[in-house]
GROMACS .gro file of C-alpha atoms in nm:
model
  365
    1UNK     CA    1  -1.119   2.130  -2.936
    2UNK     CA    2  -1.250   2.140  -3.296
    3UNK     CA    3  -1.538   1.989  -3.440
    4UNK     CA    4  -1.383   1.693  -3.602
    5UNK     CA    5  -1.269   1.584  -3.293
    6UNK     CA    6  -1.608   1.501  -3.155
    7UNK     CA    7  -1.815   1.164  -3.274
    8UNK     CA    8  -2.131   1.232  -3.401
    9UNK     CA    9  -2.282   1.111  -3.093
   10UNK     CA   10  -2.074   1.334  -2.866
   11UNK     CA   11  -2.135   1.570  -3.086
   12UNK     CA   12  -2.550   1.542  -3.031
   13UNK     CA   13  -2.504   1.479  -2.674
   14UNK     CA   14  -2.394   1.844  -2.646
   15UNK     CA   15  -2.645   1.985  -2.863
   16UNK     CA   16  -2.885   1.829  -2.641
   17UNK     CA   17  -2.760   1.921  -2.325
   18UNK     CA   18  -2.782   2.301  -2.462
   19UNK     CA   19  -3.151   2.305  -2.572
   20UNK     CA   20  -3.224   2.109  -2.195
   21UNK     CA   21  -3.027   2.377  -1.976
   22UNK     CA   22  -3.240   2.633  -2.209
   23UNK     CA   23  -3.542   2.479  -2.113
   24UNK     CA   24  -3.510   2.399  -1.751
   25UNK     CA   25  -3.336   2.736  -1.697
   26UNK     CA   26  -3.699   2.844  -1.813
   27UNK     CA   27  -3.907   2.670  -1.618
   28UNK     CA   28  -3.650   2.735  -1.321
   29UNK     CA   29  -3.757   3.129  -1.339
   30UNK     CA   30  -4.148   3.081  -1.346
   31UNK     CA   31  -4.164   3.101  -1.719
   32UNK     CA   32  -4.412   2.920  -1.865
   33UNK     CA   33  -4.257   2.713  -2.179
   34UNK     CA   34  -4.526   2.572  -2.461
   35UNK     CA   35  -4.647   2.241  -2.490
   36UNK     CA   36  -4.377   2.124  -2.767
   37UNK     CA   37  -4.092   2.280  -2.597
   38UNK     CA   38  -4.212   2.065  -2.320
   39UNK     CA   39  -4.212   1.714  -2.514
   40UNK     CA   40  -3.866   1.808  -2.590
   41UNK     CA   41  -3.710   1.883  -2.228
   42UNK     CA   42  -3.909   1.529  -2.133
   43UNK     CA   43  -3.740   1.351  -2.444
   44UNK     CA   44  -3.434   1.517  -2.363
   45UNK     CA   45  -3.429   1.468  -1.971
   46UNK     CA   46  -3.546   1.062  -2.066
   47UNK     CA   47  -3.251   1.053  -2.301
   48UNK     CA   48  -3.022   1.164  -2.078
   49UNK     CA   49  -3.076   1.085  -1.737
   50UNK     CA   50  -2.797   1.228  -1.550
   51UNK     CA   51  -2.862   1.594  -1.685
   52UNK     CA   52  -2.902   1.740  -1.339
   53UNK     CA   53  -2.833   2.127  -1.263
   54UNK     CA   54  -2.555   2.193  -1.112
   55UNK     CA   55  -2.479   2.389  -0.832
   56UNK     CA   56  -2.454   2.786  -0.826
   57UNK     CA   57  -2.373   2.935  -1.206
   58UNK     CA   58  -2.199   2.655  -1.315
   59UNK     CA   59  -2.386   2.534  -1.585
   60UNK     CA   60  -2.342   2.882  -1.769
   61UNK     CA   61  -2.004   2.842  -1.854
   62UNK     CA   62  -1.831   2.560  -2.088
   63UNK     CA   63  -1.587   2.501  -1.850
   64UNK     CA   64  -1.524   2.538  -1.459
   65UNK     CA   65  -1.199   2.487  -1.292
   66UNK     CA   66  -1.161   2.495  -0.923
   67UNK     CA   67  -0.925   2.347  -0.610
   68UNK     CA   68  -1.056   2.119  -0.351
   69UNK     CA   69  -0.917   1.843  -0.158
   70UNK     CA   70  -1.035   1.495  -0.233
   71UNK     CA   71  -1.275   1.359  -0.514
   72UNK     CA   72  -1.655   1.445  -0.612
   73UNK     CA   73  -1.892   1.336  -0.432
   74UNK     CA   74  -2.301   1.204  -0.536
   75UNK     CA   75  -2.356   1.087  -0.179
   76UNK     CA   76  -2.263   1.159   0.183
   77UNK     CA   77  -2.099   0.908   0.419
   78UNK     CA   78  -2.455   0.833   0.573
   79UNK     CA   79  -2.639   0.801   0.307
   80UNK     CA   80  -2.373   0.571   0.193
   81UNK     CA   81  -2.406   0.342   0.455
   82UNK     CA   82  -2.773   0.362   0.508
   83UNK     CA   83  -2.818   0.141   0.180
   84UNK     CA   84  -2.884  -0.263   0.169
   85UNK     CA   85  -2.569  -0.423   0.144
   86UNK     CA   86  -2.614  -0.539  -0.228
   87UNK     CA   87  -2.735  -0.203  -0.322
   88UNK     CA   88  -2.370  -0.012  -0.181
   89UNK     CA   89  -2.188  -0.262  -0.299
   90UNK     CA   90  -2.283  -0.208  -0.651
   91UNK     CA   91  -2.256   0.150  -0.653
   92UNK     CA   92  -1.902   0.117  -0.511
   93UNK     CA   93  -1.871  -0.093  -0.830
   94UNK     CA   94  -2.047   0.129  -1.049
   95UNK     CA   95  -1.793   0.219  -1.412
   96UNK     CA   96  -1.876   0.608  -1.276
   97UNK     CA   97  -1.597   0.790  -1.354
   98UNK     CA   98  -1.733   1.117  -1.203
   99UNK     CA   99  -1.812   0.962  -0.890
  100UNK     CA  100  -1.703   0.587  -0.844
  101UNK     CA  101  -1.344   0.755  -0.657
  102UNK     CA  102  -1.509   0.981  -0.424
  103UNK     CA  103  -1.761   0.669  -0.324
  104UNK     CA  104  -1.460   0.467  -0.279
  105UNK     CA  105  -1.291   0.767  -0.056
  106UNK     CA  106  -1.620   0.814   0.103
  107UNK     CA  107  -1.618   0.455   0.186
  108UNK     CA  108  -1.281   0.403   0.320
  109UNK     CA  109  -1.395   0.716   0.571
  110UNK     CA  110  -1.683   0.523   0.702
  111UNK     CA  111  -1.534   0.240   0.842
  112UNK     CA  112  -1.447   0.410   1.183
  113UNK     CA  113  -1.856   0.446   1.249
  114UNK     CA  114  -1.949   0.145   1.014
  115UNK     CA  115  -1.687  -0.142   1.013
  116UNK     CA  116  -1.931  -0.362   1.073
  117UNK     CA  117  -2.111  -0.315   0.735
  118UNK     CA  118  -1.786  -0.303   0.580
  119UNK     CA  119  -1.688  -0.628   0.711
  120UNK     CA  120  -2.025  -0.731   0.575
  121UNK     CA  121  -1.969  -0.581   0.198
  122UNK     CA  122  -1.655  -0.749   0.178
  123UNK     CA  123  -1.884  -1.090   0.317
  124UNK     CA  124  -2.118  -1.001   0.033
  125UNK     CA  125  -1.837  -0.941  -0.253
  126UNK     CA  126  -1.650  -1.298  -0.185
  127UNK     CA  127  -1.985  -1.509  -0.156
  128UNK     CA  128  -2.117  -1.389  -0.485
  129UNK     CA  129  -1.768  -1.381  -0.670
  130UNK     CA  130  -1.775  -1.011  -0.714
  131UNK     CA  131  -1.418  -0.905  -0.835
  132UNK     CA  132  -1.380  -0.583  -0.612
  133UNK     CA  133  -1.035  -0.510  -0.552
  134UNK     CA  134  -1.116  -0.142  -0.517
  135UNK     CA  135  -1.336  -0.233  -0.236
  136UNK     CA  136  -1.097  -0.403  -0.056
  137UNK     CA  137  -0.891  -0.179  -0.096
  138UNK     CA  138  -1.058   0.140   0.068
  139UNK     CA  139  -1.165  -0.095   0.330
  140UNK     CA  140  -0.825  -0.260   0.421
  141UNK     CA  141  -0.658   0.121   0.440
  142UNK     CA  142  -0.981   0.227   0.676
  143UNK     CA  143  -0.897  -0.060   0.915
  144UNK     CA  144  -0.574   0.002   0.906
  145UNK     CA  145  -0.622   0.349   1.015
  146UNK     CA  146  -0.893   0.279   1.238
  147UNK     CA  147  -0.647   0.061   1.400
  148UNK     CA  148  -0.878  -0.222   1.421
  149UNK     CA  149  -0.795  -0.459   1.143
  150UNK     CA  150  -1.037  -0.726   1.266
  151UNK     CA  151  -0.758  -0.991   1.168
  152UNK     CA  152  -0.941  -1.332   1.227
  153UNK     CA  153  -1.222  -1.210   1.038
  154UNK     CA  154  -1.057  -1.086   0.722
  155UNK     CA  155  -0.796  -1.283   0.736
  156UNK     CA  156  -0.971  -1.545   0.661
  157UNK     CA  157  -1.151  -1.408   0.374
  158UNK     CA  158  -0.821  -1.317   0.223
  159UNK     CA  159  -0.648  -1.656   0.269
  160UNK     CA  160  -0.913  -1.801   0.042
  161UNK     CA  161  -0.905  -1.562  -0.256
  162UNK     CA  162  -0.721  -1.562  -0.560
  163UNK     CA  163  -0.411  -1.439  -0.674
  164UNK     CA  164  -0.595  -1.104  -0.849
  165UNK     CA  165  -0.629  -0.923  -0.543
  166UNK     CA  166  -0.231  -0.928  -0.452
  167UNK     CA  167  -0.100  -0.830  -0.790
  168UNK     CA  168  -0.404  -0.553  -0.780
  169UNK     CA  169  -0.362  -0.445  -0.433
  170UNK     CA  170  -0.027  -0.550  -0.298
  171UNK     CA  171   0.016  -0.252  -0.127
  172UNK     CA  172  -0.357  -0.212   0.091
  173UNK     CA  173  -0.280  -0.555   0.157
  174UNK     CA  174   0.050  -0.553   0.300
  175UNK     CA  175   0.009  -0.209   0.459
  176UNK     CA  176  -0.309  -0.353   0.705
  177UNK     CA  177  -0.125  -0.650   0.745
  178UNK     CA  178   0.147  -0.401   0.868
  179UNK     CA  179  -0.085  -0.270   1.117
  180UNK     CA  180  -0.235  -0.576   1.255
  181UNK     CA  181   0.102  -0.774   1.312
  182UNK     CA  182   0.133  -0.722   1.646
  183UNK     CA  183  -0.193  -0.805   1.771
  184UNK     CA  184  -0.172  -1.140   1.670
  185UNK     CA  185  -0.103  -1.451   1.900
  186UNK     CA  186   0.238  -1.637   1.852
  187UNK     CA  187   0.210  -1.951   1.677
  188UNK     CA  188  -0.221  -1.921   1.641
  189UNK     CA  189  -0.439  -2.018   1.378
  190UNK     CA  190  -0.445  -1.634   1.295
  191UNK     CA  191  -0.072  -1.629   1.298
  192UNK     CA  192  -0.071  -1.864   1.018
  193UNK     CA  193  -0.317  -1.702   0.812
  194UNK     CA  194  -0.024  -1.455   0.837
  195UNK     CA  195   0.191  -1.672   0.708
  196UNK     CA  196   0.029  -1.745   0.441
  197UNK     CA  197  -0.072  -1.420   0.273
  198UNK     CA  198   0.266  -1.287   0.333
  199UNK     CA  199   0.395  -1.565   0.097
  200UNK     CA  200   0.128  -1.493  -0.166
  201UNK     CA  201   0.197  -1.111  -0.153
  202UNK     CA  202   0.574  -1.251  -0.233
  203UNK     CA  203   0.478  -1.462  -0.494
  204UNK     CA  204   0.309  -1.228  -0.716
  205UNK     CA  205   0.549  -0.965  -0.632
  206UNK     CA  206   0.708  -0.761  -0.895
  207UNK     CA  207   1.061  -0.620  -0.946
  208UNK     CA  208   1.104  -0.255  -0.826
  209UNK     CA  209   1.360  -0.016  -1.082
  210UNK     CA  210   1.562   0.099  -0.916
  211UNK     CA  211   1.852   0.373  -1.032
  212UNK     CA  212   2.189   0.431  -0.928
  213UNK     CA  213   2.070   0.705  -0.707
  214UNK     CA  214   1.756   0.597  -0.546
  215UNK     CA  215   1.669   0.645  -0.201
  216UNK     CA  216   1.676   0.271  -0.118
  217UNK     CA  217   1.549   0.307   0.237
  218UNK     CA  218   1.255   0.563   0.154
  219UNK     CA  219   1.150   0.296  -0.152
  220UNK     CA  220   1.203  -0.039   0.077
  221UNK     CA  221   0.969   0.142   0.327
  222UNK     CA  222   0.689   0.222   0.130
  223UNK     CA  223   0.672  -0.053  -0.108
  224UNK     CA  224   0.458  -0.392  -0.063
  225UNK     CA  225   0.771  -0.644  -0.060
  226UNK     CA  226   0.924  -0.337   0.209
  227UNK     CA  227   0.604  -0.306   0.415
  228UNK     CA  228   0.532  -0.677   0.483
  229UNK     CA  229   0.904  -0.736   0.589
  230UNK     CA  230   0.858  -0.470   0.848
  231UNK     CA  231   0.574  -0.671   0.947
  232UNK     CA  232   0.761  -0.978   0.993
  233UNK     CA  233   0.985  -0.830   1.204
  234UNK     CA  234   0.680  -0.735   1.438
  235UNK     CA  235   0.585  -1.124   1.437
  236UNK     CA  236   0.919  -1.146   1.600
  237UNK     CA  237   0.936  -0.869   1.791
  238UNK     CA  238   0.574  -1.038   1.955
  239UNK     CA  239   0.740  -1.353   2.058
  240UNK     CA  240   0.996  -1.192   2.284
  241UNK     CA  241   1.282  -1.390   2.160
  242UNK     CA  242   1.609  -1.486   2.386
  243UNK     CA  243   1.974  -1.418   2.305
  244UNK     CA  244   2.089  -1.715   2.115
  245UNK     CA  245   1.780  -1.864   2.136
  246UNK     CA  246   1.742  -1.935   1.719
  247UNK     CA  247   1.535  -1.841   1.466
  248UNK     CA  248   1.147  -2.017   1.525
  249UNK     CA  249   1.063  -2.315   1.279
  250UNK     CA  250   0.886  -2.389   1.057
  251UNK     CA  251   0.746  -2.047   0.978
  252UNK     CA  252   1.000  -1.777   1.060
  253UNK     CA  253   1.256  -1.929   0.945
  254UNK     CA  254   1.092  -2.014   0.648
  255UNK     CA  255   1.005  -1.644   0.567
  256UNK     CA  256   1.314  -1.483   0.644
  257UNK     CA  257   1.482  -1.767   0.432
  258UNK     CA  258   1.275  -1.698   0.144
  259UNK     CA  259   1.335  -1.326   0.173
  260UNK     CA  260   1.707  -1.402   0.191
  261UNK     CA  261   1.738  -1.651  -0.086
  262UNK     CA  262   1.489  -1.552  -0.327
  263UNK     CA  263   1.625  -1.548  -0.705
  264UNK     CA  264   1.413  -1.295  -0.875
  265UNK     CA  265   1.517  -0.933  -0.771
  266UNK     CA  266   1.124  -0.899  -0.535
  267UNK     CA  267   1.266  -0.918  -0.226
  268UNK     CA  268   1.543  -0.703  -0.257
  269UNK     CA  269   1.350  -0.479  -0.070
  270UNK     CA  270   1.337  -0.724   0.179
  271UNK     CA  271   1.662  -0.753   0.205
  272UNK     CA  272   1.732  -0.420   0.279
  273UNK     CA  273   1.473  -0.418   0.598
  274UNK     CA  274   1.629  -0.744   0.721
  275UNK     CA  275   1.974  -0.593   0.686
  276UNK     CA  276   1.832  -0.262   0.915
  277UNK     CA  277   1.796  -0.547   1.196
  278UNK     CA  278   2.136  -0.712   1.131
  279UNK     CA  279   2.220  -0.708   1.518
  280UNK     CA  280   1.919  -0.830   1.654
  281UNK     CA  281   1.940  -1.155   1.373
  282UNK     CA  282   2.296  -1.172   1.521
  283UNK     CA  283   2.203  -1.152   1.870
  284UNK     CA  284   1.877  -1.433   1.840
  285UNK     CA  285   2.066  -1.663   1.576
  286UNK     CA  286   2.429  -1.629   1.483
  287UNK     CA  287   2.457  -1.967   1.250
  288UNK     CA  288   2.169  -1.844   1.049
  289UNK     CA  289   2.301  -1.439   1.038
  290UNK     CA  290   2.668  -1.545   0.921
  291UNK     CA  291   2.541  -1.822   0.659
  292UNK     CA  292   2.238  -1.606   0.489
  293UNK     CA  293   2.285  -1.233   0.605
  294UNK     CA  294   2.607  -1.143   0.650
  295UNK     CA  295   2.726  -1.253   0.279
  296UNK     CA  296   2.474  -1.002   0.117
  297UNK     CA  297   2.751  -0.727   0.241
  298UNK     CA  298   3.008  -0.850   0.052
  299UNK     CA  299   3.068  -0.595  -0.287
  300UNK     CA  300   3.310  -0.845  -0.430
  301UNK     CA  301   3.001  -1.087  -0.552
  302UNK     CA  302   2.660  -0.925  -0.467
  303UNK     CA  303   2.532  -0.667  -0.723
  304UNK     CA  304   2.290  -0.555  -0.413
  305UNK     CA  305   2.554  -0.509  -0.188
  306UNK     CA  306   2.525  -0.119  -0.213
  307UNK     CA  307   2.138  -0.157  -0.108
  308UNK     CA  308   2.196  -0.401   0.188
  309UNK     CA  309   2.477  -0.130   0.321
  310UNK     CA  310   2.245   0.100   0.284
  311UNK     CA  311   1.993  -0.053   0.482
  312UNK     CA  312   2.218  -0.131   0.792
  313UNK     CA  313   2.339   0.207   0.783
  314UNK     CA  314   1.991   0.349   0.879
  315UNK     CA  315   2.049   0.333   1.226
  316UNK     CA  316   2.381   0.134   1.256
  317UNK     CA  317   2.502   0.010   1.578
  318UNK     CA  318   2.845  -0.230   1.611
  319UNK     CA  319   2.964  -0.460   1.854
  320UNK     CA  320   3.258  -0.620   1.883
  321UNK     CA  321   3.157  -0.984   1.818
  322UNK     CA  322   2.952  -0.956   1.489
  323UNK     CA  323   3.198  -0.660   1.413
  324UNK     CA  324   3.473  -0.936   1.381
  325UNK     CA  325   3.290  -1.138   1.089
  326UNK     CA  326   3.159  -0.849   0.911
  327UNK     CA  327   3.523  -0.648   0.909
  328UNK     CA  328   3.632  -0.761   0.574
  329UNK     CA  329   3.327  -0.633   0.382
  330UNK     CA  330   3.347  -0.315   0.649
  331UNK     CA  331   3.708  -0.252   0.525
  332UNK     CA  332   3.567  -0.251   0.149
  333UNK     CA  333   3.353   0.017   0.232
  334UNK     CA  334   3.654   0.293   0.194
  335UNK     CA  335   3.750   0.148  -0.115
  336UNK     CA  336   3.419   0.210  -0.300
  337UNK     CA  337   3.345   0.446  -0.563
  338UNK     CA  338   3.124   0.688  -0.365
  339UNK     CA  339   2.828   0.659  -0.617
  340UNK     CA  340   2.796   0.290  -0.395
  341UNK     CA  341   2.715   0.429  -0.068
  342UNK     CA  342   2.545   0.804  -0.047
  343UNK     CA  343   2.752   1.020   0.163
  344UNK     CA  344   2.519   1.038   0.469
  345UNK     CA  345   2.520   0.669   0.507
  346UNK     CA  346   2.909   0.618   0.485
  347UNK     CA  347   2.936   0.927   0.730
  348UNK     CA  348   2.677   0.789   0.982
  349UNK     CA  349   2.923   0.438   0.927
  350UNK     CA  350   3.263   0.621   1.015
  351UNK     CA  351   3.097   0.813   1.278
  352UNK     CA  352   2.928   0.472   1.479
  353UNK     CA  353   3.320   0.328   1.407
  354UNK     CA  354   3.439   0.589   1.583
  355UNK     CA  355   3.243   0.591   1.858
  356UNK     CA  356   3.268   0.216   1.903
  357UNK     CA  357   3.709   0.249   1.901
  358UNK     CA  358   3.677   0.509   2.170
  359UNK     CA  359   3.396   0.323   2.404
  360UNK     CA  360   3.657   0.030   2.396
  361UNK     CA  361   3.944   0.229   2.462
  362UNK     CA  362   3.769   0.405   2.726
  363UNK     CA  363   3.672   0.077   2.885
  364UNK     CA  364   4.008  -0.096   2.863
  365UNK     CA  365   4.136   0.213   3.080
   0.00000   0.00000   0.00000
């Protein structure tokens, strides 16, 4: 650093730091410092309010570098939480860029002994039009964790904000919604608070790059569009669905439909999670599978086609009914550059082939 790279008033700010940690160094050791040199540590301290000593020897060198886990800290958990609600609120807020993470961190940490005064801050943020996406954030990850999401309650709260806080925090929201899928009743007032955010986390979704090479499955599963796909599934893992028994209107089939269908590249993610379950759509609705699902694994006019292989190759399991309408696009498979499909996915594919050919033959002797 040289000295035309500081302003003027950076430039004072450190002279005056240097005369203060003079001073109170002085006064620290018993020595008695005259009356002037006084007025100037009180001008100085008054000036500068957050000159504080720090701990140990570190305010003898110009710089300090050390390795700890997490971010700094002003305030413990408790004392955190011991504040009125308006008063932790705005020092979550607070442009701090020392501490405002390591509140936020300290925050999210809290909620297993204090989600009910994080339910409350959250109360506190919407009813006084507080933008505090931040917030929401550390507490929607500590529920999630916790493993108490307290769904009808924030829900709620969610449902009636704008769109700011799912192009801000697509991914805290998705992931608790994640968590608290299947807790929620079947065709309730909370499940269609479900609904609904789901939808607004799609509509101000945005398209994920992807290269040639990307680990589709690792990307699908840790991305917002990926995460609250997963979560749809749970809704229909929770209602227990028969064999044949269709997809559930309006809602389900809505979603799934949407995720299908969409035109903007958002839910290609999606996609690739619904294509994971490609069975189980073909087991619970067959109509719906062959007309919206089963044309996504066709290379000769999908671009994603490689992705959606990709995702039923996860875990791939083949029977001999759905086998029949997907064996066309299967056959394509071995005529593929290689670069389409990575190696352990077409392997795991020619391995569950296998297996299936010999189960058959086995059973026809």
């Amino acid at each position: 650093m040289y000295r035309n790279d500081l302003t003027d008033k950076k430039w004072q700010e450190r002279y005056d730091r240097d005369i203060w940690h003079l001073l109170v160094k002085l006064n620290n050791f018993g020595r008695n410092i005259p009356d002037n040199a006084q007025s100037i540590l009180d001008s100085i301290q008054k000036k500068h309010e957050s000159l504080v000593l720090k701990e140990g020897v570190r305010d003898e060198f110009t710089h300090w570098s050390e390795s700890h886990i997490g971010h700094d800290l002003d305030i413990t958990v408790d004392e955190l939480f011991d504040l009125a609600i308006p008063e932790l609120a705005n020092k979550l807020l607070e442009d701090n860029r020392e501490f405002q993470e390591g509140r936020l961190d300290a925050f999210r940490a809290g909620v297993k002994n204090h989600s009910e005064i994080v339910l409350q801050v959250l109360h506190y943020s919407n009813d006084n039009n507080i933008i505090a996406y931040k917030v929401w954030h550390a507490a929607l990850v500590g529920l999630a964790d916790l493993g108490r999401t307290f769904w009808s309650e924030v829900s709620s709260l969610l449902a009636g904000m704008g769109d700011g806080i799912y192009s801000e925090e697509p991914w805290a929201v998705a992931w608790w919604m994640r968590k608290a899928a299947k807790d929620i009743e079947p065709f309730s007032k909370d499940e269609a608070y479900f609904w609904l955010i789901a939808n607004k986390l799609i509509d101000n979704a945005t398209i994920e790059k992807l290269d040639d090479d990307s680990d589709i499955i690792n990307v699908a599963i840790n991305r917002p569009v990926g995460i609250i796909t997963e979560a749809v599934i749970e809704r229909f893992t929770q209602c227990k669905l028969e064999a044949d028994q269709g997809i559930p209107e309006p809602e389900y089939l809505s979603m799934v439909t949407r995720i299908m269908t969409e035109d903007k590249g958002v839910c290609l993610l999606g996609r690739v999670i619904l294509s994971s379950r490609l069975q189980y759509f073909y087991a619970i609705d067959r109509e719906w599978t062959i007309s919206y699902l089963l044309p996504k694994f066709n290379f000769a006019n999908n671009a994603e086609a490689k992705y959606i292989w990709q995702g039923y190759l996860w875990a791939p399991r083949i029977t001999a009914d759905w086998a029949r309408e997907l064996r066309d696009y299967m056959l394509m498979i071995y005529q593929i550059s290689t670069k389409a499909i990575c190696i352990s996915c077409l392997f795991s594919f020619v391995l569950s082939t296998l297996i299936y050919i010999l189960l058959v033959h086995s059973e026809k002797q």
